[in-house]
């Protein structure tokens, strides 16, 4: 039985894909892309226009009306034919417009892939379109990058990956090179690989591409999602039952009228026309259009609440839900972290605002305060901002963090204290950085300003034990063992 990729060492992985640390050649890449195809998620049905259009005419009541319209046309009753067809077309147009609009919006899978990738070709690092990556390529990624394909890690430096799209966990997990996993494990437990759609929170890595396009883990999910068959909603079941009952009733009425007309010696034309009129009168022809209009309004209201439904019928299904079972908070949150409370000395300060928008007020004892009045609060935000490898960006009206969400939350808190973008960098020049590691449990940077200072952040357990002095509103003083114990109790309570 062939080993899984994560069961191999890096030499075996490179050998399986006939590659090396220098990557493959351009000639070999052109040959392989003909075999593997482009690195993109494919849809089984590229155009669903026809399916959406014909789907509007599957309803039993609509079928009855179409049959009636056909019979009316056969007997040259153009007025009745026109009225019935207008009703059917209005219903179909409403349903089509709403469902096609939702169909076009539901293209979010492709947004999880990136546009460019740094890849080794002919021993040189070049930038290419991620669509042209193929198994055997060697790709480099760094903090903030999206993973463009599935891959086996060849080199890594303090690498942490955000895998929220697979696991629902907002906290980045460490991935490492050189780890050989001996057994079959779940995707969430694999620590020596990266997968398309994930994001590099911190660190950097070089990996061997092992899967592209629909052969990636994300591609498998996309493939499965296209095979899901929709179930009939409670409303559709009731409408179908009504349609069957109306059909039986209409046929019975038509048959009885035909028999009665034959008994009273009516002509076949008059008899059939009379029977058709009575049969069609039983059909609530306005019901399909009324249902579509009601569901369309519901879809519009849901869209206003940022809920997108693919089909009109789903609106009614959501309305029938009485219980929602969820996994855990990380699965249904926005994958954003926010600083809500800062403790400096004996002062506890609460921060307003949500997400990564750097605006919010400061409160103490539920009263709004000027943060500049709190001693050493600016220094805390300065340390959190300068001793940081993440970045805050503003694009198309949306604030985003490139890097670790925890570090991003510190930057946002600092910007709330002073909204000026480079406020903490004024007069400072970075001269050294020692990144966070599991052995040190801290990150430190050195800046040259008026003085040469090192700013450090990390695990409270480690930093508190390292500190001999503390600074409060009165100045620098000894950090006693009792004060250290109180500080540990304080953060444990938080």
Short mmCIF file of C-alpha atoms in Angstrom, two decimals:
data_model
loop_
_atom_site.label_atom_id
_atom_site.label_comp_id
_atom_site.label_asym_id
_atom_site.label_seq_id
_atom_site.Cartn_x
_atom_site.Cartn_y
_atom_site.Cartn_z
CA UNK A 1 0.00 0.00 0.00
CA UNK A 2 1.43 3.37 -1.07
CA UNK A 3 2.31 5.71 1.74
CA UNK A 4 0.50 9.01 2.19
CA UNK A 5 2.50 12.15 1.41
CA UNK A 6 2.70 13.09 5.10
CA UNK A 7 4.22 9.64 5.88
CA UNK A 8 7.31 10.43 3.77
CA UNK A 9 10.52 12.24 4.55
CA UNK A 10 11.47 15.15 2.28
CA UNK A 11 13.81 13.02 0.12
CA UNK A 12 11.04 10.47 -0.54
CA UNK A 13 8.55 13.26 -1.26
CA UNK A 14 10.88 14.91 -3.79
CA UNK A 15 11.59 11.55 -5.40
CA UNK A 16 7.89 10.71 -5.75
CA UNK A 17 7.29 13.92 -7.71
CA UNK A 18 10.65 13.77 -9.55
CA UNK A 19 11.68 17.17 -8.24
CA UNK A 20 14.41 18.81 -6.15
CA UNK A 21 14.98 21.87 -3.94
CA UNK A 22 15.71 23.75 -7.18
CA UNK A 23 12.28 22.90 -8.52
CA UNK A 24 11.66 21.70 -12.07
CA UNK A 25 12.46 23.17 -15.46
CA UNK A 26 10.13 25.26 -17.60
CA UNK A 27 10.08 22.51 -20.22
CA UNK A 28 9.05 19.94 -17.64
CA UNK A 29 6.40 22.33 -16.28
CA UNK A 30 4.85 22.67 -19.75
CA UNK A 31 4.71 18.89 -20.11
CA UNK A 32 3.17 18.36 -16.68
CA UNK A 33 0.48 21.01 -17.05
CA UNK A 34 -0.83 19.10 -20.08
CA UNK A 35 -1.24 16.07 -17.83
CA UNK A 36 -2.45 17.72 -14.62
CA UNK A 37 -4.29 20.71 -16.03
CA UNK A 38 -4.44 24.19 -14.56
CA UNK A 39 -4.43 24.84 -10.83
CA UNK A 40 -8.02 26.02 -10.50
CA UNK A 41 -11.31 24.86 -9.05
CA UNK A 42 -13.67 23.69 -11.76
CA UNK A 43 -17.42 23.59 -11.89
CA UNK A 44 -19.13 20.53 -13.29
CA UNK A 45 -21.68 22.75 -14.96
CA UNK A 46 -20.23 26.05 -16.12
CA UNK A 47 -23.57 27.51 -17.20
CA UNK A 48 -26.74 26.87 -15.27
CA UNK A 49 -28.97 29.19 -17.23
CA UNK A 50 -30.95 26.35 -18.82
CA UNK A 51 -31.27 24.44 -15.55
CA UNK A 52 -32.52 27.49 -13.68
CA UNK A 53 -34.98 28.38 -16.45
CA UNK A 54 -36.47 24.89 -16.73
CA UNK A 55 -36.56 24.62 -12.95
CA UNK A 56 -39.23 27.33 -12.87
CA UNK A 57 -41.64 25.06 -14.78
CA UNK A 58 -41.40 21.91 -12.61
CA UNK A 59 -44.14 22.93 -10.21
CA UNK A 60 -47.31 20.81 -10.56
CA UNK A 61 -49.60 23.84 -10.69
CA UNK A 62 -47.48 25.42 -13.41
CA UNK A 63 -47.59 22.18 -15.43
CA UNK A 64 -51.39 22.15 -15.17
CA UNK A 65 -51.53 25.74 -16.41
CA UNK A 66 -49.20 24.93 -19.32
CA UNK A 67 -51.38 21.98 -20.34
CA UNK A 68 -54.45 24.18 -20.14
CA UNK A 69 -52.72 26.87 -22.21
CA UNK A 70 -51.80 24.27 -24.83
CA UNK A 71 -55.35 22.99 -25.07
CA UNK A 72 -56.73 26.53 -25.26
CA UNK A 73 -54.31 27.30 -28.08
CA UNK A 74 -55.36 24.10 -29.87
CA UNK A 75 -58.95 25.31 -29.84
CA UNK A 76 -57.83 28.82 -30.91
CA UNK A 77 -58.84 30.48 -27.64
CA UNK A 78 -56.01 32.99 -27.87
CA UNK A 79 -57.26 35.25 -25.08
CA UNK A 80 -57.26 32.44 -22.51
CA UNK A 81 -53.89 31.21 -23.78
CA UNK A 82 -52.35 34.70 -23.41
CA UNK A 83 -53.67 35.23 -19.87
CA UNK A 84 -52.45 31.83 -18.66
CA UNK A 85 -49.00 32.25 -20.28
CA UNK A 86 -48.55 35.73 -18.79
CA UNK A 87 -49.17 34.26 -15.32
CA UNK A 88 -46.72 31.43 -15.94
CA UNK A 89 -44.03 33.73 -17.39
CA UNK A 90 -44.28 36.29 -14.56
CA UNK A 91 -43.74 33.48 -12.06
CA UNK A 92 -40.81 32.09 -14.07
CA UNK A 93 -39.12 35.50 -14.50
CA UNK A 94 -39.30 36.29 -10.79
CA UNK A 95 -37.87 32.91 -9.82
CA UNK A 96 -35.15 33.00 -12.49
CA UNK A 97 -33.90 36.49 -11.63
CA UNK A 98 -33.63 35.73 -7.92
CA UNK A 99 -31.95 32.33 -8.34
CA UNK A 100 -29.55 33.48 -11.08
CA UNK A 101 -28.49 36.43 -8.97
CA UNK A 102 -27.72 34.10 -6.06
CA UNK A 103 -25.93 31.66 -8.40
CA UNK A 104 -23.58 34.38 -9.62
CA UNK A 105 -22.85 35.48 -6.06
CA UNK A 106 -21.95 31.98 -4.91
CA UNK A 107 -18.45 31.96 -6.43
CA UNK A 108 -16.61 32.35 -3.14
CA UNK A 109 -14.59 29.17 -3.39
CA UNK A 110 -12.34 30.71 -6.05
CA UNK A 111 -11.66 33.70 -3.81
CA UNK A 112 -9.85 31.34 -1.43
CA UNK A 113 -7.11 30.87 -4.01
CA UNK A 114 -4.36 33.37 -4.72
CA UNK A 115 -3.33 35.02 -7.99
CA UNK A 116 0.48 34.83 -7.92
CA UNK A 117 3.05 32.40 -6.55
CA UNK A 118 6.83 32.48 -6.01
CA UNK A 119 8.16 29.29 -7.55
CA UNK A 120 11.54 27.74 -8.36
CA UNK A 121 11.94 27.10 -12.09
CA UNK A 122 15.31 26.15 -13.62
CA UNK A 123 16.92 26.86 -10.25
CA UNK A 124 15.67 30.48 -10.14
CA UNK A 125 12.90 31.97 -8.04
CA UNK A 126 10.28 33.58 -10.29
CA UNK A 127 6.74 34.86 -9.88
CA UNK A 128 4.06 33.11 -11.96
CA UNK A 129 0.30 32.89 -12.04
CA UNK A 130 -0.87 30.39 -9.42
CA UNK A 131 -3.04 28.80 -12.11
CA UNK A 132 0.11 27.36 -13.70
CA UNK A 133 1.45 25.59 -10.63
CA UNK A 134 1.85 21.83 -11.07
CA UNK A 135 2.88 18.94 -8.77
CA UNK A 136 6.66 19.01 -8.40
CA UNK A 137 6.95 22.78 -8.19
CA UNK A 138 8.75 24.26 -5.19
CA UNK A 139 6.89 27.32 -3.84
CA UNK A 140 7.88 29.95 -1.25
CA UNK A 141 5.34 31.68 1.00
CA UNK A 142 5.64 34.20 3.81
CA UNK A 143 3.45 35.93 6.41
CA UNK A 144 0.13 37.06 4.95
CA UNK A 145 0.29 34.83 1.85
CA UNK A 146 -2.48 32.45 0.86
CA UNK A 147 -1.43 28.90 0.13
CA UNK A 148 -1.88 28.41 -3.65
CA UNK A 149 -1.80 24.57 -3.70
CA UNK A 150 -1.44 21.54 -1.43
CA UNK A 151 2.18 20.90 -0.53
CA UNK A 152 4.76 19.08 1.59
CA UNK A 153 6.91 21.42 3.71
CA UNK A 154 10.61 21.35 2.77
CA UNK A 155 11.75 24.33 4.85
CA UNK A 156 9.98 26.38 7.52
CA UNK A 157 10.84 29.20 9.92
CA UNK A 158 8.44 29.86 12.81
CA UNK A 159 5.60 28.86 10.49
CA UNK A 160 2.03 29.19 11.71
CA UNK A 161 -0.92 28.50 9.44
CA UNK A 162 -4.49 29.75 9.70
CA UNK A 163 -6.64 26.77 8.70
CA UNK A 164 -10.04 28.18 9.59
CA UNK A 165 -11.66 27.09 6.28
CA UNK A 166 -10.98 23.43 7.13
CA UNK A 167 -11.14 23.28 10.92
CA UNK A 168 -13.15 26.34 11.95
CA UNK A 169 -10.41 27.22 14.45
CA UNK A 170 -9.38 30.88 14.38
CA UNK A 171 -6.11 30.27 16.23
CA UNK A 172 -3.16 29.59 13.86
CA UNK A 173 -1.42 26.22 14.24
CA UNK A 174 2.28 25.50 13.95
CA UNK A 175 3.51 23.54 10.90
CA UNK A 176 7.03 22.13 10.68
CA UNK A 177 9.45 20.50 8.28
CA UNK A 178 11.03 17.16 8.97
CA UNK A 179 8.07 15.68 10.86
CA UNK A 180 7.29 12.15 9.62
CA UNK A 181 3.78 11.07 10.56
CA UNK A 182 3.60 7.29 10.77
CA UNK A 183 -0.13 6.60 10.68
CA UNK A 184 -3.28 7.64 8.87
CA UNK A 185 -4.59 10.79 10.50
CA UNK A 186 -7.17 13.47 9.81
CA UNK A 187 -6.37 16.61 7.86
CA UNK A 188 -6.48 18.76 11.01
CA UNK A 189 -3.69 16.65 12.57
CA UNK A 190 -1.25 16.91 9.63
CA UNK A 191 1.63 19.17 10.67
CA UNK A 192 4.11 18.70 7.81
CA UNK A 193 1.90 19.91 4.96
CA UNK A 194 -0.01 23.02 3.85
CA UNK A 195 -3.25 23.11 1.88
CA UNK A 196 -4.79 25.36 -0.75
CA UNK A 197 -6.97 28.06 0.81
CA UNK A 198 -5.05 28.27 4.09
CA UNK A 199 -3.20 31.46 5.08
CA UNK A 200 0.30 31.99 6.49
CA UNK A 201 -0.16 33.85 9.77
CA UNK A 202 3.49 34.12 10.74
CA UNK A 203 6.84 32.87 9.51
CA UNK A 204 7.80 31.62 6.08
CA UNK A 205 8.14 28.30 4.30
CA UNK A 206 9.15 26.50 1.14
CA UNK A 207 7.00 23.56 0.08
CA UNK A 208 6.77 20.94 -2.64
CA UNK A 209 3.48 21.10 -4.54
CA UNK A 210 1.72 17.73 -4.18
CA UNK A 211 -1.76 18.60 -5.43
CA UNK A 212 -3.36 21.26 -7.59
CA UNK A 213 -6.86 22.27 -8.64
CA UNK A 214 -9.53 19.65 -8.02
CA UNK A 215 -6.87 17.26 -6.63
CA UNK A 216 -6.40 19.44 -3.54
CA UNK A 217 -8.30 19.06 -0.27
CA UNK A 218 -10.18 22.25 -1.11
CA UNK A 219 -10.93 20.83 -4.57
CA UNK A 220 -12.41 17.70 -2.99
CA UNK A 221 -14.72 19.87 -0.89
CA UNK A 222 -15.73 21.88 -3.96
CA UNK A 223 -16.41 18.63 -5.85
CA UNK A 224 -18.55 17.22 -3.05
CA UNK A 225 -20.52 20.46 -2.76
CA UNK A 226 -21.54 20.16 -6.41
CA UNK A 227 -22.91 16.65 -5.86
CA UNK A 228 -25.22 17.63 -3.03
CA UNK A 229 -28.83 17.02 -4.05
CA UNK A 230 -31.41 19.43 -2.78
CA UNK A 231 -34.22 18.11 -0.62
CA UNK A 232 -37.84 19.15 -0.93
CA UNK A 233 -38.81 21.86 1.56
CA UNK A 234 -41.96 21.65 3.73
CA UNK A 235 -43.66 24.28 1.56
CA UNK A 236 -42.77 22.42 -1.64
CA UNK A 237 -44.22 19.21 -0.18
CA UNK A 238 -47.50 20.97 0.63
CA UNK A 239 -47.64 22.64 -2.80
CA UNK A 240 -47.00 19.30 -4.51
CA UNK A 241 -49.75 17.65 -2.49
CA UNK A 242 -52.06 20.53 -3.37
CA UNK A 243 -51.05 20.22 -7.02
CA UNK A 244 -51.84 16.50 -7.10
CA UNK A 245 -55.21 17.05 -5.43
CA UNK A 246 -56.06 19.90 -7.80
CA UNK A 247 -55.01 17.79 -10.80
CA UNK A 248 -57.26 14.90 -9.74
CA UNK A 249 -60.14 17.30 -9.06
CA UNK A 250 -59.68 19.10 -12.40
CA UNK A 251 -59.61 15.83 -14.34
CA UNK A 252 -62.71 14.54 -12.54
CA UNK A 253 -64.61 17.78 -13.20
CA UNK A 254 -63.54 17.74 -16.86
CA UNK A 255 -64.60 14.11 -17.26
CA UNK A 256 -67.98 14.69 -15.58
CA UNK A 257 -68.66 17.75 -17.74
CA UNK A 258 -67.73 15.81 -20.90
CA UNK A 259 -70.09 13.00 -19.93
CA UNK A 260 -72.89 15.44 -19.09
CA UNK A 261 -72.33 17.38 -22.35
CA UNK A 262 -72.48 14.18 -24.36
CA UNK A 263 -75.75 13.29 -22.60
CA UNK A 264 -77.25 16.72 -23.48
CA UNK A 265 -76.08 16.40 -27.13
CA UNK A 266 -73.56 19.29 -27.07
CA UNK A 267 -71.05 19.52 -29.92
CA UNK A 268 -67.59 18.11 -29.21
CA UNK A 269 -66.02 21.58 -29.52
CA UNK A 270 -68.46 23.31 -27.14
CA UNK A 271 -68.44 20.37 -24.78
CA UNK A 272 -64.61 20.26 -24.58
CA UNK A 273 -64.30 24.04 -24.24
CA UNK A 274 -66.81 24.08 -21.39
CA UNK A 275 -65.04 21.18 -19.66
CA UNK A 276 -61.65 22.88 -20.08
CA UNK A 277 -62.93 26.16 -18.66
CA UNK A 278 -64.34 24.48 -15.56
CA UNK A 279 -61.19 22.36 -15.08
CA UNK A 280 -58.86 25.35 -15.33
CA UNK A 281 -61.06 27.40 -13.00
CA UNK A 282 -60.21 24.92 -10.24
CA UNK A 283 -56.47 25.69 -10.58
CA UNK A 284 -55.29 28.58 -8.35
CA UNK A 285 -53.24 30.10 -11.16
CA UNK A 286 -52.11 33.05 -9.06
CA UNK A 287 -50.63 30.81 -6.33
CA UNK A 288 -47.20 30.09 -7.96
CA UNK A 289 -46.65 33.78 -8.67
CA UNK A 290 -47.80 34.76 -5.17
CA UNK A 291 -45.43 32.22 -3.59
CA UNK A 292 -42.51 33.42 -5.73
CA UNK A 293 -43.16 37.07 -4.84
CA UNK A 294 -43.41 36.27 -1.12
CA UNK A 295 -40.20 34.21 -1.17
CA UNK A 296 -38.41 36.90 -3.21
CA UNK A 297 -39.25 39.49 -0.58
CA UNK A 298 -37.98 37.08 2.08
CA UNK A 299 -34.76 36.55 0.12
CA UNK A 300 -34.27 40.30 -0.13
CA UNK A 301 -34.73 40.73 3.63
CA UNK A 302 -32.26 37.93 4.33
CA UNK A 303 -29.73 39.49 1.95
CA UNK A 304 -30.04 42.71 3.95
CA UNK A 305 -28.86 40.68 6.96
CA UNK A 306 -25.90 39.26 4.96
CA UNK A 307 -27.59 35.87 4.47
CA UNK A 308 -27.39 34.60 0.89
CA UNK A 309 -29.80 31.87 -0.23
CA UNK A 310 -29.18 29.99 -3.45
CA UNK A 311 -32.83 29.10 -4.15
CA UNK A 312 -36.13 30.76 -3.36
CA UNK A 313 -37.35 27.62 -1.59
CA UNK A 314 -34.49 27.91 0.93
CA UNK A 315 -36.10 31.05 2.36
CA UNK A 316 -39.08 29.02 3.57
CA UNK A 317 -36.76 26.26 4.84
CA UNK A 318 -34.86 28.73 7.02
CA UNK A 319 -38.19 29.98 8.35
CA UNK A 320 -39.09 26.42 9.38
CA UNK A 321 -35.89 25.91 11.42
CA UNK A 322 -36.60 25.49 15.13
CA UNK A 323 -33.16 24.28 16.29
CA UNK A 324 -29.60 24.96 15.09
CA UNK A 325 -26.80 22.60 16.18
CA UNK A 326 -23.32 24.15 15.89
CA UNK A 327 -19.85 22.80 16.55
CA UNK A 328 -17.93 25.53 18.36
CA UNK A 329 -17.59 29.29 18.41
CA UNK A 330 -14.59 29.41 16.08
CA UNK A 331 -16.67 27.82 13.32
CA UNK A 332 -19.33 30.52 13.21
CA UNK A 333 -17.43 33.66 14.15
CA UNK A 334 -15.67 36.09 11.78
CA UNK A 335 -12.16 34.83 12.60
CA UNK A 336 -11.34 38.21 14.15
CA UNK A 337 -9.83 38.97 17.55
CA UNK A 338 -10.35 42.23 19.40
CA UNK A 339 -8.66 43.71 22.48
CA UNK A 340 -11.47 44.57 24.90
CA UNK A 341 -9.59 45.14 28.15
CA UNK A 342 -6.12 46.36 29.08
CA UNK A 343 -4.69 46.26 32.61
CA UNK A 344 -1.83 48.63 33.28
CA UNK A 345 -0.64 48.83 36.88
CA UNK A 346 -3.76 49.10 39.02
CA UNK A 347 -5.90 50.52 36.21
CA UNK A 348 -8.33 48.40 34.18
CA UNK A 349 -9.33 50.03 30.89
CA UNK A 350 -12.03 48.76 28.53
CA UNK A 351 -11.91 49.36 24.76
CA UNK A 352 -14.90 49.86 22.49
CA UNK A 353 -15.23 48.97 18.82
CA UNK A 354 -15.44 45.65 17.01
CA UNK A 355 -13.35 43.76 14.48
CA UNK A 356 -10.30 45.31 12.90
CA UNK A 357 -11.75 48.79 12.45
CA UNK A 358 -9.30 51.00 14.43
CA UNK A 359 -11.96 53.18 16.02
CA UNK A 360 -13.39 52.90 19.50
CA UNK A 361 -13.61 54.73 22.80
CA UNK A 362 -11.89 53.96 26.11
CA UNK A 363 -13.86 53.36 29.31
CA UNK A 364 -13.11 53.01 33.00
CA UNK A 365 -15.87 51.94 35.39
CA UNK A 366 -18.29 52.25 32.43
CA UNK A 367 -17.42 55.94 32.00
CA UNK A 368 -15.73 57.30 28.88
CA UNK A 369 -12.20 58.52 29.54
CA UNK A 370 -9.25 60.12 27.79
CA UNK A 371 -6.72 57.26 27.32
CA UNK A 372 -3.85 59.78 27.47
CA UNK A 373 -4.62 60.24 31.18
CA UNK A 374 -3.67 56.63 32.02
CA UNK A 375 0.01 56.33 32.90
CA UNK A 376 2.05 53.87 30.80
CA UNK A 377 -0.94 52.96 28.57
CA UNK A 378 0.83 54.47 25.57
CA UNK A 379 3.95 52.40 26.33
CA UNK A 380 1.91 49.17 26.36
CA UNK A 381 0.46 49.96 22.93
CA UNK A 382 3.88 50.99 21.65
CA UNK A 383 5.37 47.64 22.69
CA UNK A 384 2.43 45.75 21.17
CA UNK A 385 2.75 47.65 17.88
CA UNK A 386 6.53 47.65 17.45
CA UNK A 387 7.07 44.09 18.68
CA UNK A 388 4.81 42.79 15.95
CA UNK A 389 5.08 41.10 12.54
CA UNK A 390 1.52 41.67 11.35
CA UNK A 391 0.07 44.57 9.37
CA UNK A 392 -3.24 46.42 9.28
CA UNK A 393 -4.55 47.25 5.81
CA UNK A 394 -7.58 49.09 4.48
CA UNK A 395 -8.96 47.91 1.12
CA UNK A 396 -12.34 48.61 -0.50
CA UNK A 397 -13.72 49.93 2.76
CA UNK A 398 -12.69 46.80 4.70
CA UNK A 399 -10.04 46.65 7.42
CA UNK A 400 -7.94 43.48 7.26
CA UNK A 401 -5.01 41.96 9.11
CA UNK A 402 -2.10 40.43 7.23
CA UNK A 403 -0.56 37.99 9.65
CA UNK A 404 -1.48 36.60 13.05
CA UNK A 405 -4.93 37.77 14.28
CA UNK A 406 -3.70 38.10 17.88
CA UNK A 407 -0.89 40.45 16.86
CA UNK A 408 -3.33 42.24 14.56
CA UNK A 409 -5.63 42.91 17.49
CA UNK A 410 -2.73 44.62 19.31
CA UNK A 411 -2.09 46.89 16.32
CA UNK A 412 -5.77 47.84 16.15
CA UNK A 413 -5.82 48.64 19.88
CA UNK A 414 -2.76 50.87 19.42
CA UNK A 415 -4.44 52.71 16.53
CA UNK A 416 -7.49 53.34 18.74
CA UNK A 417 -5.18 55.05 21.22
CA UNK A 418 -3.74 57.20 18.43
CA UNK A 419 -5.20 56.85 14.91
CA UNK A 420 -2.07 58.14 13.16
CA UNK A 421 -0.68 55.27 11.08
CA UNK A 422 3.03 55.52 11.99
CA UNK A 423 2.61 57.21 15.37
CA UNK A 424 4.71 54.68 17.33
CA UNK A 425 7.44 54.57 14.67
CA UNK A 426 8.26 58.28 14.89
CA UNK A 427 11.97 58.68 15.66
CA UNK A 428 12.43 54.89 15.84
CA UNK A 429 14.52 52.66 13.57
CA UNK A 430 14.39 48.89 13.80
CA UNK A 431 17.84 47.30 14.08
CA UNK A 432 17.12 43.73 15.20
CA UNK A 433 14.31 41.20 15.63
CA UNK A 434 14.23 37.88 17.44
CA UNK A 435 10.93 36.21 16.40
CA UNK A 436 8.67 34.27 18.73
CA UNK A 437 9.68 30.64 19.25
CA UNK A 438 8.29 27.79 21.32
CA UNK A 439 11.57 27.56 23.22
CA UNK A 440 11.82 31.26 24.21
CA UNK A 441 8.04 31.85 24.43
CA UNK A 442 8.57 35.50 23.55
CA UNK A 443 9.32 37.91 20.71
CA UNK A 444 11.77 40.77 21.01
CA UNK A 445 12.81 43.68 18.79
CA UNK A 446 15.47 46.35 19.16
CA UNK A 447 14.82 49.96 18.03
CA UNK A 448 17.19 52.88 17.95
CA UNK A 449 15.58 56.19 18.92
CA UNK A 450 16.71 58.55 21.61
CA UNK A 451 18.02 55.39 23.24
CA UNK A 452 18.68 51.84 22.08
CA UNK A 453 15.70 49.90 23.50
CA UNK A 454 14.46 46.34 23.29
CA UNK A 455 10.69 45.81 23.29
CA UNK A 456 9.49 42.36 24.33
CA UNK A 457 6.15 40.57 24.41
CA UNK A 458 5.33 36.94 25.15
CA UNK A 459 4.02 34.42 27.66
CA UNK A 460 3.15 36.08 30.99
CA UNK A 461 4.59 33.11 32.92
CA UNK A 462 7.98 33.62 31.30
CA UNK A 463 8.09 37.44 31.26
CA UNK A 464 6.93 37.91 34.85
CA UNK A 465 9.66 35.59 36.14
CA UNK A 466 12.28 37.47 34.08
CA UNK A 467 11.29 40.89 35.42
CA UNK A 468 13.11 42.38 38.40
CA UNK A 469 11.55 45.86 38.24
CA UNK A 470 8.28 47.41 37.13
CA UNK A 471 7.25 50.90 36.05
CA UNK A 472 4.11 52.59 37.37
CA UNK A 473 2.90 56.16 37.54
CA UNK A 474 5.51 56.95 40.18
CA UNK A 475 8.49 55.53 38.27
CA UNK A 476 10.59 52.36 38.26
CA UNK A 477 10.63 50.19 41.36
CA UNK A 478 11.35 46.65 42.50
CA UNK A 479 8.99 43.90 41.31
CA UNK A 480 8.44 41.88 44.49
CA UNK A 481 7.45 38.20 44.65
CA UNK A 482 4.05 39.17 46.11
CA UNK A 483 3.43 41.52 43.18
CA UNK A 484 4.46 38.78 40.73
CA UNK A 485 1.97 36.39 42.35
CA UNK A 486 -0.79 39.03 42.12
CA UNK A 487 0.03 39.65 38.46
CA UNK A 488 -0.24 35.93 37.66
CA UNK A 489 -3.58 35.67 39.47
CA UNK A 490 -4.79 38.71 37.52
CA UNK A 491 -4.09 37.28 34.06
CA UNK A 492 -5.40 33.85 35.11
CA UNK A 493 -8.70 35.49 36.03
CA UNK A 494 -8.78 37.15 32.61
#
